[in-house]
Tab-separated table of C-alpha atoms (C1' of nucleotides) in Angstrom:
chain	number	residue	atom	x	y	z
A	1	UNK	CA	-14.234	4.432	-6.081
A	2	UNK	CA	-14.711	4.657	-2.309
A	3	UNK	CA	-13.772	7.366	0.182
A	4	UNK	CA	-10.610	7.048	2.262
A	5	UNK	CA	-12.819	6.444	5.266
A	6	UNK	CA	-14.498	3.533	3.524
A	7	UNK	CA	-11.177	2.049	2.480
A	8	UNK	CA	-9.963	2.191	6.080
A	9	UNK	CA	-13.285	0.803	7.294
A	10	UNK	CA	-13.071	-2.303	5.126
A	11	UNK	CA	-9.419	-2.874	5.939
A	12	UNK	CA	-10.100	-2.344	9.670
A	13	UNK	CA	-12.935	-4.817	9.710
A	14	UNK	CA	-10.849	-7.391	7.875
A	15	UNK	CA	-8.036	-6.872	10.381
A	16	UNK	CA	-10.384	-7.177	13.355
A	17	UNK	CA	-12.142	-10.192	11.869
A	18	UNK	CA	-8.835	-11.910	11.317
A	19	UNK	CA	-7.802	-11.325	14.931
A	20	UNK	CA	-11.222	-12.334	16.217
A	21	UNK	CA	-10.931	-15.582	14.280
A	22	UNK	CA	-7.826	-16.228	16.333
A	23	UNK	CA	-9.785	-15.380	19.465
A	24	UNK	CA	-8.066	-12.056	20.095
A	25	UNK	CA	-9.471	-8.579	20.525
A	26	UNK	CA	-7.333	-5.771	19.090
A	27	UNK	CA	-6.760	-2.147	19.997
A	28	UNK	CA	-7.073	0.926	17.834
A	29	UNK	CA	-3.311	1.216	17.770
A	30	UNK	CA	-2.862	-2.345	16.570
A	31	UNK	CA	-5.424	-1.778	13.851
A	32	UNK	CA	-3.899	1.512	12.751
A	33	UNK	CA	-0.478	-0.088	12.475
A	34	UNK	CA	-1.862	-3.296	11.010
A	35	UNK	CA	-3.610	-1.567	8.141
A	36	UNK	CA	-1.272	1.451	7.910
A	37	UNK	CA	-3.865	4.160	8.463
A	38	UNK	CA	-3.983	7.430	10.427
A	39	UNK	CA	-4.859	6.482	13.976
A	40	UNK	CA	-7.249	9.274	14.990
A	41	UNK	CA	-9.113	9.134	11.716
A	42	UNK	CA	-9.429	5.380	11.969
A	43	UNK	CA	-10.841	5.855	15.470
A	44	UNK	CA	-13.694	7.896	14.009
A	45	UNK	CA	-14.440	5.227	11.450
A	46	UNK	CA	-14.419	2.507	14.085
A	47	UNK	CA	-16.870	4.493	16.188
A	48	UNK	CA	-19.314	4.424	13.319
A	49	UNK	CA	-18.791	0.732	12.717
A	50	UNK	CA	-19.358	0.134	16.429
A	51	UNK	CA	-22.562	2.166	16.511
A	52	UNK	CA	-23.735	0.303	13.436
A	53	UNK	CA	-23.087	-2.994	15.226
A	54	UNK	CA	-20.602	-4.305	12.722
A	55	UNK	CA	-17.875	-4.519	15.335
A	56	UNK	CA	-17.979	-4.569	19.130
A	57	UNK	CA	-15.802	-2.431	21.340
A	58	UNK	CA	-14.699	-2.571	24.939
A	59	UNK	CA	-13.080	0.230	26.898
A	60	UNK	CA	-10.281	-0.011	29.390
A	61	UNK	CA	-7.342	-2.362	29.868
A	62	UNK	CA	-7.543	-5.426	27.654
A	63	UNK	CA	-10.243	-3.601	25.760
A	64	UNK	CA	-10.332	-3.058	22.038
A	65	UNK	CA	-12.367	-4.143	19.067
A	66	UNK	CA	-13.782	-7.469	18.049
A	67	UNK	CA	-16.340	-9.003	15.766
A	68	UNK	CA	-18.497	-12.036	16.415
A	69	UNK	CA	-18.269	-15.201	14.374
A	70	UNK	CA	-21.861	-14.660	13.378
A	71	UNK	CA	-21.026	-11.207	11.997
A	72	UNK	CA	-17.969	-12.544	10.200
A	73	UNK	CA	-20.179	-15.100	8.485
A	74	UNK	CA	-23.000	-12.733	7.624
A	75	UNK	CA	-21.501	-9.294	7.007
A	76	UNK	CA	-20.881	-8.291	3.389
A	77	UNK	CA	-18.751	-5.581	1.864
A	78	UNK	CA	-21.951	-3.847	0.818
A	79	UNK	CA	-22.995	-3.318	4.437
A	80	UNK	CA	-19.723	-1.651	5.361
A	81	UNK	CA	-19.772	0.505	2.241
A	82	UNK	CA	-23.346	1.499	2.953
A	83	UNK	CA	-22.535	2.572	6.497
A	84	UNK	CA	-19.545	4.728	5.583
A	85	UNK	CA	-20.238	6.047	2.087
A	86	UNK	CA	-23.982	5.590	1.817
A	87	UNK	CA	-25.850	3.937	-1.012
A	88	UNK	CA	-25.253	6.738	-3.523
A	89	UNK	CA	-21.626	5.818	-4.080
A	90	UNK	CA	-22.564	2.670	-5.985
A	91	UNK	CA	-25.364	4.300	-7.928
A	92	UNK	CA	-23.696	7.554	-8.897
A	93	UNK	CA	-23.900	8.302	-12.624
A	94	UNK	CA	-20.526	7.941	-14.366
A	95	UNK	CA	-21.011	11.327	-16.041
A	96	UNK	CA	-22.463	12.947	-12.927
A	97	UNK	CA	-26.061	13.400	-14.038
A	98	UNK	CA	-28.445	13.926	-11.133
A	99	UNK	CA	-30.979	11.764	-12.871
A	100	UNK	CA	-29.575	8.848	-14.804
A	101	UNK	CA	-31.655	5.762	-15.342
A	102	UNK	CA	-32.706	3.273	-17.997
A	103	UNK	CA	-35.389	5.712	-19.127
A	104	UNK	CA	-33.234	8.861	-18.906
A	105	UNK	CA	-29.729	7.523	-19.497
A	106	UNK	CA	-26.447	9.346	-19.899
A	107	UNK	CA	-24.468	8.427	-23.026
A	108	UNK	CA	-22.495	5.721	-21.237
A	109	UNK	CA	-25.270	4.411	-19.002
A	110	UNK	CA	-25.981	1.324	-21.081
A	111	UNK	CA	-22.328	0.527	-21.529
A	112	UNK	CA	-21.626	0.721	-17.803
A	113	UNK	CA	-24.757	-1.108	-16.701
A	114	UNK	CA	-23.294	-4.641	-16.813
A	115	UNK	CA	-20.186	-3.417	-14.985
A	116	UNK	CA	-22.247	-1.685	-12.335
A	117	UNK	CA	-24.271	-4.855	-11.843
A	118	UNK	CA	-21.143	-6.939	-11.456
A	119	UNK	CA	-19.876	-4.540	-8.803
A	120	UNK	CA	-23.188	-4.701	-6.962
A	121	UNK	CA	-23.164	-8.502	-7.105
A	122	UNK	CA	-19.599	-8.568	-5.882
A	123	UNK	CA	-20.118	-6.372	-2.843
A	124	UNK	CA	-23.437	-7.959	-1.911
A	125	UNK	CA	-22.167	-11.513	-2.079
A	126	UNK	CA	-18.700	-11.100	-0.654
A	127	UNK	CA	-18.680	-11.995	3.021
A	128	UNK	CA	-16.019	-11.192	5.579
A	129	UNK	CA	-15.594	-14.894	6.199
A	130	UNK	CA	-14.326	-15.454	2.678
A	131	UNK	CA	-12.045	-12.425	2.704
A	132	UNK	CA	-10.458	-13.433	5.996
A	133	UNK	CA	-9.749	-16.946	4.820
A	134	UNK	CA	-8.224	-15.508	1.615
A	135	UNK	CA	-5.762	-13.546	3.760
A	136	UNK	CA	-3.781	-16.680	4.537
A	137	UNK	CA	-4.836	-18.932	1.673
A	138	UNK	CA	-4.308	-16.484	-1.165
A	139	UNK	CA	-1.668	-14.363	0.548
A	140	UNK	CA	-3.489	-11.080	0.315
A	141	UNK	CA	-2.563	-7.939	2.189
A	142	UNK	CA	-4.317	-5.122	4.012
A	143	UNK	CA	-1.250	-2.924	4.163
A	144	UNK	CA	1.582	-2.357	1.728
B	1	UNK	CA	-15.572	7.175	-10.010
B	2	UNK	CA	-14.322	10.303	-11.772
B	3	UNK	CA	-13.815	13.862	-10.531
B	4	UNK	CA	-16.435	16.525	-11.223
B	5	UNK	CA	-14.008	18.087	-13.667
B	6	UNK	CA	-13.739	14.836	-15.572
B	7	UNK	CA	-17.503	14.422	-15.685
B	8	UNK	CA	-17.863	17.929	-17.108
B	9	UNK	CA	-14.989	17.271	-19.521
B	10	UNK	CA	-16.627	14.216	-21.038
B	11	UNK	CA	-20.024	15.860	-21.238
B	12	UNK	CA	-18.489	19.010	-22.754
B	13	UNK	CA	-16.649	17.069	-25.407
B	14	UNK	CA	-19.779	15.125	-26.290
B	15	UNK	CA	-21.719	18.378	-26.555
B	16	UNK	CA	-19.048	19.986	-28.727
B	17	UNK	CA	-18.708	16.880	-30.885
B	18	UNK	CA	-22.429	16.785	-31.429
B	19	UNK	CA	-22.469	20.427	-32.534
B	20	UNK	CA	-19.381	19.935	-34.677
B	21	UNK	CA	-21.079	17.045	-36.418
B	22	UNK	CA	-23.758	19.541	-37.380
B	23	UNK	CA	-21.023	21.884	-38.594
B	24	UNK	CA	-21.444	24.376	-35.752
B	25	UNK	CA	-18.942	25.750	-33.302
B	26	UNK	CA	-20.272	26.439	-29.813
B	27	UNK	CA	-19.457	28.922	-27.071
B	28	UNK	CA	-18.593	28.286	-23.449
B	29	UNK	CA	-22.000	29.598	-22.472
B	30	UNK	CA	-23.803	27.218	-24.811
B	31	UNK	CA	-21.775	24.322	-23.469
B	32	UNK	CA	-22.350	25.284	-19.840
B	33	UNK	CA	-26.085	25.499	-20.422
B	34	UNK	CA	-26.126	22.446	-22.670
B	35	UNK	CA	-24.539	20.176	-20.112
B	36	UNK	CA	-25.777	22.011	-17.004
B	37	UNK	CA	-22.395	22.789	-15.476
B	38	UNK	CA	-20.830	25.776	-13.680
B	39	UNK	CA	-19.619	28.124	-16.418
B	40	UNK	CA	-16.317	29.355	-15.002
B	41	UNK	CA	-15.291	25.926	-13.858
B	42	UNK	CA	-16.158	24.450	-17.217
B	43	UNK	CA	-14.000	27.137	-18.824
B	44	UNK	CA	-11.003	25.827	-16.909
B	45	UNK	CA	-11.658	22.296	-18.038
B	46	UNK	CA	-12.031	23.385	-21.654
B	47	UNK	CA	-8.694	25.183	-21.477
B	48	UNK	CA	-7.014	21.918	-20.589
B	49	UNK	CA	-8.825	20.036	-23.316
B	50	UNK	CA	-7.758	22.718	-25.784
B	51	UNK	CA	-4.133	22.591	-24.720
B	52	UNK	CA	-4.254	18.810	-24.995
B	53	UNK	CA	-5.557	19.156	-28.551
B	54	UNK	CA	-8.776	17.310	-27.937
B	55	UNK	CA	-10.879	20.327	-28.887
B	56	UNK	CA	-10.031	23.465	-30.833
B	57	UNK	CA	-10.900	26.957	-29.704
B	58	UNK	CA	-11.232	30.281	-31.420
B	59	UNK	CA	-11.429	33.680	-29.736
B	60	UNK	CA	-13.591	36.611	-30.712
B	61	UNK	CA	-16.960	36.977	-32.379
B	62	UNK	CA	-18.203	33.737	-33.892
B	63	UNK	CA	-15.518	32.025	-31.893
B	64	UNK	CA	-16.036	29.113	-29.576
B	65	UNK	CA	-15.100	25.455	-29.373
B	66	UNK	CA	-15.065	22.723	-31.960
B	67	UNK	CA	-13.651	19.301	-32.610
B	68	UNK	CA	-12.511	17.842	-35.916
B	69	UNK	CA	-14.150	14.859	-37.560
B	70	UNK	CA	-10.849	13.086	-37.267
B	71	UNK	CA	-10.778	13.629	-33.508
B	72	UNK	CA	-14.387	12.553	-33.169
B	73	UNK	CA	-13.514	9.310	-34.904
B	74	UNK	CA	-10.306	8.645	-33.016
B	75	UNK	CA	-10.719	10.073	-29.509
B	76	UNK	CA	-11.674	7.648	-26.763
B	77	UNK	CA	-13.081	8.197	-23.292
B	78	UNK	CA	-9.749	6.992	-21.907
B	79	UNK	CA	-7.909	9.916	-23.453
B	80	UNK	CA	-10.207	12.483	-21.871
B	81	UNK	CA	-10.077	10.729	-18.517
B	82	UNK	CA	-6.315	10.580	-18.702
B	83	UNK	CA	-6.023	14.298	-19.398
B	84	UNK	CA	-8.275	15.411	-16.544
B	85	UNK	CA	-7.904	12.791	-13.816
B	86	UNK	CA	-4.647	11.127	-14.799
B	87	UNK	CA	-4.004	7.440	-15.187
B	88	UNK	CA	-4.131	6.661	-11.461
B	89	UNK	CA	-7.905	6.977	-11.278
B	90	UNK	CA	-8.420	3.754	-13.214
B	91	UNK	CA	-5.690	1.847	-11.427
B	92	UNK	CA	-6.366	2.921	-7.865
B	93	UNK	CA	-6.663	0.000	-5.460
B	94	UNK	CA	-10.231	-0.550	-4.240
B	95	UNK	CA	-9.001	-0.694	-0.641
B	96	UNK	CA	-6.540	2.156	-1.100
B	97	UNK	CA	-3.262	0.249	-0.875
B	98	UNK	CA	-0.333	2.149	-2.348
B	99	UNK	CA	0.963	-1.064	-3.821
B	100	UNK	CA	-1.649	-3.476	-5.051
B	101	UNK	CA	-0.832	-5.909	-7.803
B	102	UNK	CA	-1.184	-9.544	-8.790
B	103	UNK	CA	1.875	-10.339	-6.707
B	104	UNK	CA	0.944	-8.125	-3.719
B	105	UNK	CA	-2.842	-8.056	-3.875
B	106	UNK	CA	-5.354	-6.554	-1.482
B	107	UNK	CA	-8.085	-8.954	-0.321
B	108	UNK	CA	-10.460	-7.935	-3.109
B	109	UNK	CA	-7.883	-7.495	-5.855
B	110	UNK	CA	-8.631	-10.795	-7.585
B	111	UNK	CA	-12.355	-10.307	-7.322
B	112	UNK	CA	-12.242	-6.845	-8.854
B	113	UNK	CA	-9.728	-7.703	-11.556
B	114	UNK	CA	-12.259	-8.749	-14.216
B	115	UNK	CA	-14.362	-5.680	-13.464
B	116	UNK	CA	-11.372	-3.378	-13.693
B	117	UNK	CA	-10.437	-4.946	-17.019
B	118	UNK	CA	-13.936	-4.451	-18.361
B	119	UNK	CA	-13.805	-0.788	-17.378
B	120	UNK	CA	-10.421	-0.381	-19.057
B	121	UNK	CA	-11.719	-2.084	-22.193
B	122	UNK	CA	-14.796	0.108	-22.166
B	123	UNK	CA	-13.000	3.428	-21.906
B	124	UNK	CA	-10.263	2.462	-24.340
B	125	UNK	CA	-12.619	1.247	-27.026
B	126	UNK	CA	-15.416	3.754	-26.718
B	127	UNK	CA	-14.988	6.497	-29.284
B	128	UNK	CA	-16.686	9.879	-29.349
B	129	UNK	CA	-18.162	8.980	-32.718
B	130	UNK	CA	-20.206	6.179	-31.202
B	131	UNK	CA	-21.311	8.229	-28.206
B	132	UNK	CA	-22.462	11.100	-30.385
B	133	UNK	CA	-24.498	8.850	-32.640
B	134	UNK	CA	-26.071	7.263	-29.565
B	135	UNK	CA	-27.287	10.704	-28.492
B	136	UNK	CA	-29.993	10.690	-31.130
B	137	UNK	CA	-30.319	6.983	-31.835
B	138	UNK	CA	-30.594	5.769	-28.256
B	139	UNK	CA	-31.988	8.968	-26.803
B	140	UNK	CA	-29.266	9.563	-24.261
B	141	UNK	CA	-28.747	12.782	-22.346
B	142	UNK	CA	-25.834	14.935	-21.200
B	143	UNK	CA	-27.936	17.014	-18.831
B	144	UNK	CA	-30.834	16.089	-16.591
C	1	DT	C1'	-9.865	3.092	45.765
C	2	DC	C1'	-6.406	4.553	42.756
C	3	DT	C1'	-4.131	4.276	38.502
C	4	DA	C1'	-3.393	2.863	33.984
C	5	DT	C1'	-5.590	1.721	29.791
C	6	DT	C1'	-8.644	2.201	26.143
C	7	DT	C1'	-12.743	3.795	23.573
C	8	DC	C1'	-16.076	7.929	22.892
C	9	DG	C1'	-17.161	12.291	21.285
C	10	DG	C1'	-16.735	17.014	20.209
C	11	DA	C1'	-14.082	20.777	18.422
C	12	DC	C1'	-10.575	22.001	15.579
C	13	DA	C1'	-7.038	22.042	11.453
C	14	DA	C1'	-5.124	20.824	7.019
C	15	DA	C1'	-5.465	19.483	2.383
C	16	DA	C1'	-7.823	18.575	-1.745
C	17	DT	C1'	-11.509	19.536	-4.707
C	18	DA	C1'	-14.803	22.475	-6.706
C	19	DG	C1'	-15.916	26.776	-8.185
C	20	DT	C1'	-15.663	32.232	-8.940
C	21	DC	C1'	-13.962	36.681	-10.584
C	22	DC	C1'	-11.503	39.730	-13.189
C	23	DT	C1'	-8.003	41.243	-16.405
C	24	DT	C1'	-5.654	40.247	-20.708
C	25	DT	C1'	-5.452	38.663	-25.417
C	26	DA	C1'	-7.191	37.520	-29.837
C	27	DT	C1'	-10.551	38.111	-33.419
C	28	DT	C1'	-14.294	39.903	-36.083
C	29	DA	C1'	-17.399	43.254	-37.982
C	30	DT	C1'	-18.552	48.000	-38.434
D	1	DA	C1'	-9.376	52.384	-35.785
D	2	DT	C1'	-12.929	51.075	-32.699
D	3	DA	C1'	-16.160	48.423	-30.393
D	4	DA	C1'	-17.948	44.156	-29.340
D	5	DT	C1'	-17.249	39.281	-28.561
D	6	DA	C1'	-15.226	35.287	-26.769
D	7	DA	C1'	-11.416	32.355	-24.949
D	8	DA	C1'	-6.982	32.398	-21.829
D	9	DG	C1'	-5.056	32.719	-17.584
D	10	DG	C1'	-4.101	34.075	-12.920
D	11	DA	C1'	-5.634	34.949	-8.299
D	12	DC	C1'	-8.925	34.203	-5.236
D	13	DT	C1'	-12.929	31.809	-2.451
D	14	DA	C1'	-15.914	28.072	-0.890
D	15	DT	C1'	-16.862	23.435	0.212
D	16	DT	C1'	-15.801	18.805	1.161
D	17	DT	C1'	-12.808	15.432	2.559
D	18	DT	C1'	-9.332	13.973	5.359
D	19	DG	C1'	-7.184	14.187	9.393
D	20	DT	C1'	-5.742	15.847	14.482
D	21	DC	C1'	-6.228	16.918	19.448
D	22	DC	C1'	-7.876	16.545	23.821
D	23	DG	C1'	-10.929	15.859	27.669
D	24	DA	C1'	-14.520	12.623	29.339
D	25	DA	C1'	-16.258	8.053	30.320
D	26	DA	C1'	-15.670	3.266	31.114
D	27	DT	C1'	-13.133	-0.701	32.768
D	28	DA	C1'	-9.704	-3.733	34.719
D	29	DG	C1'	-6.113	-4.795	37.876
D	30	DA	C1'	-3.149	-3.734	41.894
DNA sequence: TCTATTTCGGACAAAATAGTCCTTTATTAT
DNA sequence: ATAATAAAGGACTATTTTGTCCGAAATAGA
C-alpha cells in the first residue's frame, strides 16, 4: 500500500510522539532500534519529516528528534503519507489506468470507490494523538 | 496496491474474456494494444496465466489466447492476484510489520481491519463474468 | 577552546521491479 | 515439405526503490 519509506516515516513519528509525550527527545539510533528499521535510511526519512515541519530536530549532545504537543494533536496520517509518498499513492487506479475516474472508470472503479473513500477518511481523520494513546491502551506495536 | 504485472494480468484477462465471450481468440499483440501495455512484458505475464490454467493459449497461425466460459464464470480477481503477486500482497501490514495480527497489532491494525476485509470480500466475490458484462453495460475501460 | 555527540546532505551501492530481445517450438495453410 | 505465424522461454537491460557511507555542520559540556 505504502512505500517502505512511508512505513518507516509513520512508525518513526509515532515513536517520537510517544517519547515527546513523556517529555523526552530521542536520537536516530533510538528510533531505528525502537521501530526496527535501517538506521541510515530512516535518517533520510527523518530529514524530510524535519524539513516538512512534522518533527523538530536538534544537533549535538542531548540532541535528537521531537514533536510538539500541538503537532501531536493536529497531525494526521494523511499528512505524513503525503510528504513521503505524495498524493498519487491514495488515488492510483487499482488496474493502473493513467486516467480512471467516475466518468472514465476502470472495470473495478465503482466497486473500489467506497473502499477508497473509507481509506481516505481513515487517514485524514486519524491523528497522532489517538495513535499514541492506543499504544498503551490497546497494546499496539511499532516493531515486531 | 498491486504490481504492474498484476495490473496487466487483470486487464489482459478481462480483454481475453471479453473476446472469448464473442467467440474470438486474441493474439498477444491485440491484447497489448487493447489494454495499452508493454508487449514483451505482457507476454511474460500471459505465460504465467497460461501455466496456471486461467487462460488457454494456442501457437501458430490463428493461435492466440482464450478463456473458457466455465473459467469466466468461476474465476475471481483473487485468483489472478494470487498467481501474480502472491497472497502476501493482501495481507501485508499497513505499517510494514513482519508480524501484525489481532494479538500483536500495529497501531492502525484495528482501524484498517474492516477495510482489509472489504477488499478481501471484493476480490474473492468478484467474478470475471460480472466484470466483462460491466464493460458494455457500465461503460468501463481497460485502457485510457 | 577542544572534544564528543548528533543531525544534515550528498554520493554511492544493492536489490527488486519493470521491461526487452532473441531463439526455439508448435501449428496452420499453401 | 515449406513458409508463415504465434506463443514459450531464457538471457539480458533499464529503472525504481531501498539502503549505505562518509564528511560537514551544529551544539553542548568539560
